Short mmCIF file of C-alpha atoms and ligand atoms in Angstrom, two decimals:
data_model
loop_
_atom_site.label_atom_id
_atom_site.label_comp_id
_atom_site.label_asym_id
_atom_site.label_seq_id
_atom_site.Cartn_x
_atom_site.Cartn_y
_atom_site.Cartn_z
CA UNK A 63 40.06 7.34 4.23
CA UNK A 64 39.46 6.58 0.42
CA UNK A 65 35.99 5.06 0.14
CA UNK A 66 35.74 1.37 -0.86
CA UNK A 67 35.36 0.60 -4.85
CA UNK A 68 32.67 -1.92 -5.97
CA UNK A 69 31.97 -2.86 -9.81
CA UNK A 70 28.59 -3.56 -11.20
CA UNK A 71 27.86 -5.37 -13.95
CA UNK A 72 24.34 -4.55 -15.52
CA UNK A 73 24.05 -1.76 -13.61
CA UNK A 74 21.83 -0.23 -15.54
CA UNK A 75 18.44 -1.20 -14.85
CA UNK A 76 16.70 -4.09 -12.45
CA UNK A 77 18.50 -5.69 -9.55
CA UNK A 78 22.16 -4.44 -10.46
CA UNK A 79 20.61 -0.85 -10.68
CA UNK A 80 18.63 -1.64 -6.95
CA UNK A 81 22.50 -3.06 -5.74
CA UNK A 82 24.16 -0.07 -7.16
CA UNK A 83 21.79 2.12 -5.10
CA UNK A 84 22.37 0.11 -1.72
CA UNK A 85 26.06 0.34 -2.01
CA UNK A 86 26.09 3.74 -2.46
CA UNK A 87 23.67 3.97 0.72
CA UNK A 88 25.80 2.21 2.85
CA UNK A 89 28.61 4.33 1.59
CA UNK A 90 30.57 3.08 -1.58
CA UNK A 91 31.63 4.53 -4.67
CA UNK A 92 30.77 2.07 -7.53
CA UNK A 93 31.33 1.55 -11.05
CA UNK A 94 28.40 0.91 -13.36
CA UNK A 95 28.78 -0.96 -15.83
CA UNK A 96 26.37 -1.87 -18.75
CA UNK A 97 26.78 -2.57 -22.26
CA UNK A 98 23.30 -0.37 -22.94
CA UNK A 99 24.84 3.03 -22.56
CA UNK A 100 21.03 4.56 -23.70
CA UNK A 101 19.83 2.72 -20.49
CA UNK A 102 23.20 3.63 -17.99
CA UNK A 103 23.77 7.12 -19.10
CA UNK A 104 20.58 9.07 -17.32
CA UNK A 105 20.50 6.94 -14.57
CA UNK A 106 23.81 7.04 -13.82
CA UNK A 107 23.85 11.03 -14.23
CA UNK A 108 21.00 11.09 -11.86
CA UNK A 109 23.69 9.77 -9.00
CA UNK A 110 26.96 10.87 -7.05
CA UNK A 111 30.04 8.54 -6.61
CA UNK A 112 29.63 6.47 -9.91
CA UNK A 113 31.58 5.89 -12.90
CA UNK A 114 29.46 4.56 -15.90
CA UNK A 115 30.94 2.71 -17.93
CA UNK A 116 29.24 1.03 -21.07
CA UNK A 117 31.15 -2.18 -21.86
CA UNK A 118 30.17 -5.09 -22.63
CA UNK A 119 30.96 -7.87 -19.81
CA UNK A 120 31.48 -11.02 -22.35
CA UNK A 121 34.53 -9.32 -25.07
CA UNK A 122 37.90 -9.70 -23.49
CA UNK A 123 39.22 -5.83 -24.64
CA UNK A 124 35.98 -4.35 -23.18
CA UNK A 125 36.60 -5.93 -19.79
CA UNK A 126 40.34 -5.46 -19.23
CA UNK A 127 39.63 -1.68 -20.17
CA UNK A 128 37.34 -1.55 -17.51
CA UNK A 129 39.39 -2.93 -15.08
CA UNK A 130 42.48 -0.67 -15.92
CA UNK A 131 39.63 2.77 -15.81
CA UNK A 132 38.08 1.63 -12.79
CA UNK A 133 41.75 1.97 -11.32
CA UNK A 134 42.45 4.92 -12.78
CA UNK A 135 39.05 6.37 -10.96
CA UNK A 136 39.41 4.89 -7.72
CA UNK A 137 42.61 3.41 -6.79
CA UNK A 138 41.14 -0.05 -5.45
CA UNK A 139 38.65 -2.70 -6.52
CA UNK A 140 36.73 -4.05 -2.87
CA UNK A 141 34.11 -5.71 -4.56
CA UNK A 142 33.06 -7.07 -7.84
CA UNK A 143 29.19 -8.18 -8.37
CA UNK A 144 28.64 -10.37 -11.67
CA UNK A 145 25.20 -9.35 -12.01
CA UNK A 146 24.60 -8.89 -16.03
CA UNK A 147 22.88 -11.82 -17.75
CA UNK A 148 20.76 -12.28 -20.37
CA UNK A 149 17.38 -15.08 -20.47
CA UNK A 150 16.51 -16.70 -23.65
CA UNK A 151 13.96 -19.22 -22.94
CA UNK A 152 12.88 -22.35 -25.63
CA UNK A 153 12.57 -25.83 -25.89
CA UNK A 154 15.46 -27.96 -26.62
CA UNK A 155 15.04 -29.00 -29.66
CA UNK A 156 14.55 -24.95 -30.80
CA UNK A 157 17.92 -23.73 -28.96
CA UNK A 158 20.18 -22.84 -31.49
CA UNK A 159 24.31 -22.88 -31.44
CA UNK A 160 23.61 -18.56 -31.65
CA UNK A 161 21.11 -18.57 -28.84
CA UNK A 162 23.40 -21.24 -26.56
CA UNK A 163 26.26 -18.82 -27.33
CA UNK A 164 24.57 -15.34 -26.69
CA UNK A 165 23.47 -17.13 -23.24
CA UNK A 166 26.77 -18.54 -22.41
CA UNK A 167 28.99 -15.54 -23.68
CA UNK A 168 27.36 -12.78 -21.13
CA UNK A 169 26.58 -15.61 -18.35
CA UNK A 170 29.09 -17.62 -18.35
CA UNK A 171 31.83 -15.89 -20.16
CA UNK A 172 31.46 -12.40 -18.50
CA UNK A 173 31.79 -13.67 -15.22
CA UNK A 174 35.16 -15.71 -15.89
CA UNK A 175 36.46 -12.39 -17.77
CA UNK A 176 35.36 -9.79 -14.92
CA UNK A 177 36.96 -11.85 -12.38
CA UNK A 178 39.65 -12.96 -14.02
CA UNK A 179 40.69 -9.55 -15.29
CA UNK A 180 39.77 -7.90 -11.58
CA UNK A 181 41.23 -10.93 -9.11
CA UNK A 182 44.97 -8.85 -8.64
CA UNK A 183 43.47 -5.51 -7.53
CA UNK A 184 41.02 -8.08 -5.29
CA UNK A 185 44.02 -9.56 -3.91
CA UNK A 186 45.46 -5.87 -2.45
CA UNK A 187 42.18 -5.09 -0.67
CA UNK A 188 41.36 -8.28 0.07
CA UNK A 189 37.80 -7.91 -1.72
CA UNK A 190 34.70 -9.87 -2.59
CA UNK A 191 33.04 -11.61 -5.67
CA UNK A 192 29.65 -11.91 -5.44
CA UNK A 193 28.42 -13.51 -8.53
CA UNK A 194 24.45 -13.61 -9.61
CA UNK A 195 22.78 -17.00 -10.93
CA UNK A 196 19.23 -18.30 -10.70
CA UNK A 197 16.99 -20.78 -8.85
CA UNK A 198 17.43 -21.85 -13.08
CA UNK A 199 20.74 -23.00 -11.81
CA UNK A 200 19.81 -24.86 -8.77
CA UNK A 201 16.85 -26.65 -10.02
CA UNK A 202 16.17 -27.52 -13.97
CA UNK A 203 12.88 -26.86 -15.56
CA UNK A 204 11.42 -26.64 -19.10
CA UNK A 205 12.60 -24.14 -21.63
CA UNK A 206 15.99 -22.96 -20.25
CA UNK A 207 18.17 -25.14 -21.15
CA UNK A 208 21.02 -22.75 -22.17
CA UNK A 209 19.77 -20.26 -18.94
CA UNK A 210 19.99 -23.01 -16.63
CA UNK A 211 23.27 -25.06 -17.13
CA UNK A 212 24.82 -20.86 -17.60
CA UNK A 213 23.73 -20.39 -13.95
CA UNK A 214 24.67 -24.02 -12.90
CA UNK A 215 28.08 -23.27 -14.27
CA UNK A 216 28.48 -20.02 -12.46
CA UNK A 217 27.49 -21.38 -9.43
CA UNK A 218 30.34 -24.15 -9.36
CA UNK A 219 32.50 -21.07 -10.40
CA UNK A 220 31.89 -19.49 -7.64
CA UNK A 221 33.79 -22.61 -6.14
CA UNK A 222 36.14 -22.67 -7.82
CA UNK A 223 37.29 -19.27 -7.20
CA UNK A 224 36.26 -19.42 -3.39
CA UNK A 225 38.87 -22.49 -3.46
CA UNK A 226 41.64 -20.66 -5.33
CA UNK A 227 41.26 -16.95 -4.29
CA UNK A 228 40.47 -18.17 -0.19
CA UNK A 229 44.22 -17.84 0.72
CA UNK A 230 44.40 -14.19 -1.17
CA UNK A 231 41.84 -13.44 1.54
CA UNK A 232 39.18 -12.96 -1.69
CA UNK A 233 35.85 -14.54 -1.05
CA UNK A 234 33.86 -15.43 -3.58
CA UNK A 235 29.92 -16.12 -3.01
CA UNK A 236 26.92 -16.53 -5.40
CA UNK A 237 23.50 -15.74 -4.71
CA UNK A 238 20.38 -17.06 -6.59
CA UNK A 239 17.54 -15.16 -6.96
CA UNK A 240 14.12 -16.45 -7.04
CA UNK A 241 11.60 -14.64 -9.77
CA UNK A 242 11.73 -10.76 -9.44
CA UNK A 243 9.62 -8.65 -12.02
CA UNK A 244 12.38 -7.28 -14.09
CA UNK A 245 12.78 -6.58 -17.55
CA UNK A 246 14.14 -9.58 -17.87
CA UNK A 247 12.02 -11.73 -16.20
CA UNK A 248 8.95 -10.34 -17.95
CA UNK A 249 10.28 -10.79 -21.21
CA UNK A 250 10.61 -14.79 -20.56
CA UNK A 251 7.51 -15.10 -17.54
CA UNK A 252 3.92 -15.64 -19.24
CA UNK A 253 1.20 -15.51 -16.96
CA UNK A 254 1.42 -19.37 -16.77
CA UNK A 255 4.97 -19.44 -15.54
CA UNK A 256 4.06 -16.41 -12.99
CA UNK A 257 1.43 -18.68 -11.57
CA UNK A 258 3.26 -21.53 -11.24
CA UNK A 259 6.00 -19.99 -9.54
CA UNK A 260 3.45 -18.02 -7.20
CA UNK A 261 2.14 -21.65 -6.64
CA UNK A 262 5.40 -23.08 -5.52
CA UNK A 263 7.12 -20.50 -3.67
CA UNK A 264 6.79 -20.61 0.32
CA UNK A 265 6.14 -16.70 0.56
CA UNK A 266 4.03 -17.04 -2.24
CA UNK A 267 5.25 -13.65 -3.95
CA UNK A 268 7.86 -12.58 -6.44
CA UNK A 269 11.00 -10.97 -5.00
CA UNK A 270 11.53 -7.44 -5.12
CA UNK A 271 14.88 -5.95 -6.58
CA UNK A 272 15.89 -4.32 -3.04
CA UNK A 273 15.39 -7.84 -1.59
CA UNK A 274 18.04 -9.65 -3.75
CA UNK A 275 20.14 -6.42 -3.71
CA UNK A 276 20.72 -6.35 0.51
CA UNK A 277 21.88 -10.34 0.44
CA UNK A 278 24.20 -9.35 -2.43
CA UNK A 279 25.69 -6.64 -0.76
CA UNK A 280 25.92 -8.11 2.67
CA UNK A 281 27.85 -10.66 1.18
CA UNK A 282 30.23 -7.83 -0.83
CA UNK A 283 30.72 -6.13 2.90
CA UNK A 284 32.83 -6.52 5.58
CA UNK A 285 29.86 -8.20 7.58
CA UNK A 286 30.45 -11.50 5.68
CA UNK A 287 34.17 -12.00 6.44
CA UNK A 288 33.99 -15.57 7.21
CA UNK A 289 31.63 -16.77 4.75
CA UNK A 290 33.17 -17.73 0.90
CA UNK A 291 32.27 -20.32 -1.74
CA UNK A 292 28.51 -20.44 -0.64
CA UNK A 293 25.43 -20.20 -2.93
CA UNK A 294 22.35 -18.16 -1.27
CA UNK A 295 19.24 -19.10 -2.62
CA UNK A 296 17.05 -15.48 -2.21
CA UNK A 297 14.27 -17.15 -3.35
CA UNK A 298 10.92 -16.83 -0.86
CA UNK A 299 12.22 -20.86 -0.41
CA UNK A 300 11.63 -22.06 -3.83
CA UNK A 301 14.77 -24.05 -3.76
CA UNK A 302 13.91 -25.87 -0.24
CA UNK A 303 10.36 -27.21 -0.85
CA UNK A 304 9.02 -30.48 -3.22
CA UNK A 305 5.54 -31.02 -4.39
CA UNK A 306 1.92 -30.69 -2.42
CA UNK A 307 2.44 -26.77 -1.56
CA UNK A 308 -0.97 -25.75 -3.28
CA UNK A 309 -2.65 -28.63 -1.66
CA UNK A 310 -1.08 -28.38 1.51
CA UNK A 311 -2.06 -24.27 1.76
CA UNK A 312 -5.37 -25.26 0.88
P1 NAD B 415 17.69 -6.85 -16.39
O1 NAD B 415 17.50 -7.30 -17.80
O2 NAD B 415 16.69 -5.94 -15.78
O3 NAD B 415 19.14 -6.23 -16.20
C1 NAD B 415 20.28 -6.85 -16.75
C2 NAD B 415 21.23 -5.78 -17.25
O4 NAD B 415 22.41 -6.44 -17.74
C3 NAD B 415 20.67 -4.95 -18.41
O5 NAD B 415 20.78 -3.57 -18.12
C4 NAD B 415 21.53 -5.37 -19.60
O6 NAD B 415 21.74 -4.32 -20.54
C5 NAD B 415 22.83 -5.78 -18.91
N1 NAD B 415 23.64 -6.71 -19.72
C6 NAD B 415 23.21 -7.84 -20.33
N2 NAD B 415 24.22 -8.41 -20.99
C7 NAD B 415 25.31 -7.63 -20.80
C8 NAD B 415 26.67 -7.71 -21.23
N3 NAD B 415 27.09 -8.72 -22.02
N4 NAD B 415 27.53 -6.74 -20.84
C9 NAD B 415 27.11 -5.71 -20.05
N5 NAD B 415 25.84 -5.58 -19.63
C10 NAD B 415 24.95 -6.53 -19.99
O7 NAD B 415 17.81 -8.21 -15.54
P2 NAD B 415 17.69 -8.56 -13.98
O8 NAD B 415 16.44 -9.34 -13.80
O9 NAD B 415 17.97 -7.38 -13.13
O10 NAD B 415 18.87 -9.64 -13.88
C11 NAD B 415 20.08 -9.43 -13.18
C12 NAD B 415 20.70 -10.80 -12.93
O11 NAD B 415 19.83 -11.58 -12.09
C13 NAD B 415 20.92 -11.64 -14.20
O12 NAD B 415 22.15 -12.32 -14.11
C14 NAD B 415 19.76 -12.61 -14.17
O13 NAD B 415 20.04 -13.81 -14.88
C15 NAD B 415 19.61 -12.84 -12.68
N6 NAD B 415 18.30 -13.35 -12.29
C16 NAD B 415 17.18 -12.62 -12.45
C17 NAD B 415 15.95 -13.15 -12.09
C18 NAD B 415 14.65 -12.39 -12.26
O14 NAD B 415 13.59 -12.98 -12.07
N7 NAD B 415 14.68 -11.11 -12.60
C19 NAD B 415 15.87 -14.43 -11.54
C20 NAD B 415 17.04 -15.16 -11.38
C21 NAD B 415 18.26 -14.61 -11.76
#
């Protein structure tokens, strides 16, 4: 039986690295995809049953040519995981048109173009979308104000593919991870922000990649049949709590 197909965008490092890792542990063959080749190449040497492929997720071209080589390599597209984003953190009154368009164009953008360009080959195997936003998304808070509406917007376009893929049999889910000490992350978190969050997080702890990487691919497998258009919050319960968690532990 041909093995099932799963693309990855931002494979190359962090949590789409950890997700590549768990498909291919529970069997997949995935393709890798990363606009930093430097970064994908070794790592993607260093494993069996990938294709790497070093577009970049937000240019139109890039992204139907990945589709059409992914087919070439596999056959089939089962799942697709919009994981590749990019944080720019500032004030308001700082964010520039550039920096709300260099958030927008891999967070937003590359997530319509991925899906858009891979929803027919979803249709055939009746696959999953499992796109990645942020407690930034859920919740507002100070300095991302490009980061945060990005991942608000991909959560309602989770939706609205969930509404117009459901009858395809194509679910489409989003999860949002809580802090994790990525690249990423620790190019944006000062030690002020880390405390905070440690502060008002219920498991008082960051994430760890492997964490966010089993919800995302429970809800690329099989295991998840019944369950589209929802938004997982992998978050040690960020999202659920208010104020008066310091007091209230002390
Ligand atoms: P990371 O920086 O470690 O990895 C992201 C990868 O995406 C990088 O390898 C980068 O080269 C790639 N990438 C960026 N833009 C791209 C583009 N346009 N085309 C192709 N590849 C591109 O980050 P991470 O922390 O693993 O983040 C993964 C996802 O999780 C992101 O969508 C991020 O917003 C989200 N997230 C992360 C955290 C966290 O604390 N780490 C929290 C909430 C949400």
């Amino acid at each position: 039986m041909t093995r099932k197909c799963a693309i990855v965008t931002g494979a190359a490092r962090g949590i789409g690295l950890a997700t590549t890792d768990l498909l291919l542990e529970q069997g997949w063959q995935v393709v890798m995809v990363d606009r930093d080749a430097s970064e994908l190449t070794p790592v993607a040497e260093s494993r069996e049953r990938v294709l790497a492929l070093p577009h970049d997720v937000s240019n139109p071209q890039e992204v139907n040519r990945l589709i059409s080589q992914t087919l070439d390599w596999s056959g089939r597209i089962d799942a697709l995981v919009n994981n590749a984003g990019v944080a720019e953190f500032g004030p308001i009154a700082d964010c520039t048109f550039d920096m709300w368009r260099r958030v927008m164009e891999t967070n937003l953008d590359g997530v319509f173009l991925c899906s858009q360009a891979a929803a027919d080959a979803l249709k055939e195997t009746r696959g999953a979308i499992v796109n990645i936003a942020s407690i930034s998304g859920l919740r507002a808070s100070t300095l991302r104000v490009a980061y945060g509406t990005s991942k608000a917007a991909v959560i309602h376009l989770t939706k609205q593919y969930a509404a117009e893929l459901g009858e395809f049999g194509v679910r489409a889910n989003c999860v949002c991870p809580g802090p994790v000490r990525t690249k990423l992350a620790m190019a944006v978190h000062t030690q002020d922000i880390i405390d905070a969050y440690h502060d008002a997080i219920p498991l008082n702890r960051y994430g760890s990649e492997r964490e966010l990487a089993e919800v995302i691919c429970f809800l690329a497998s099989e295991k998840a049949s019944y369950v589209t258009g929802q938004v997982v919050a992998a978050d040690g319960g960020f999202d659920s709590t208010g104020v008066g968690l310091p007091a209230l532990r002390g």
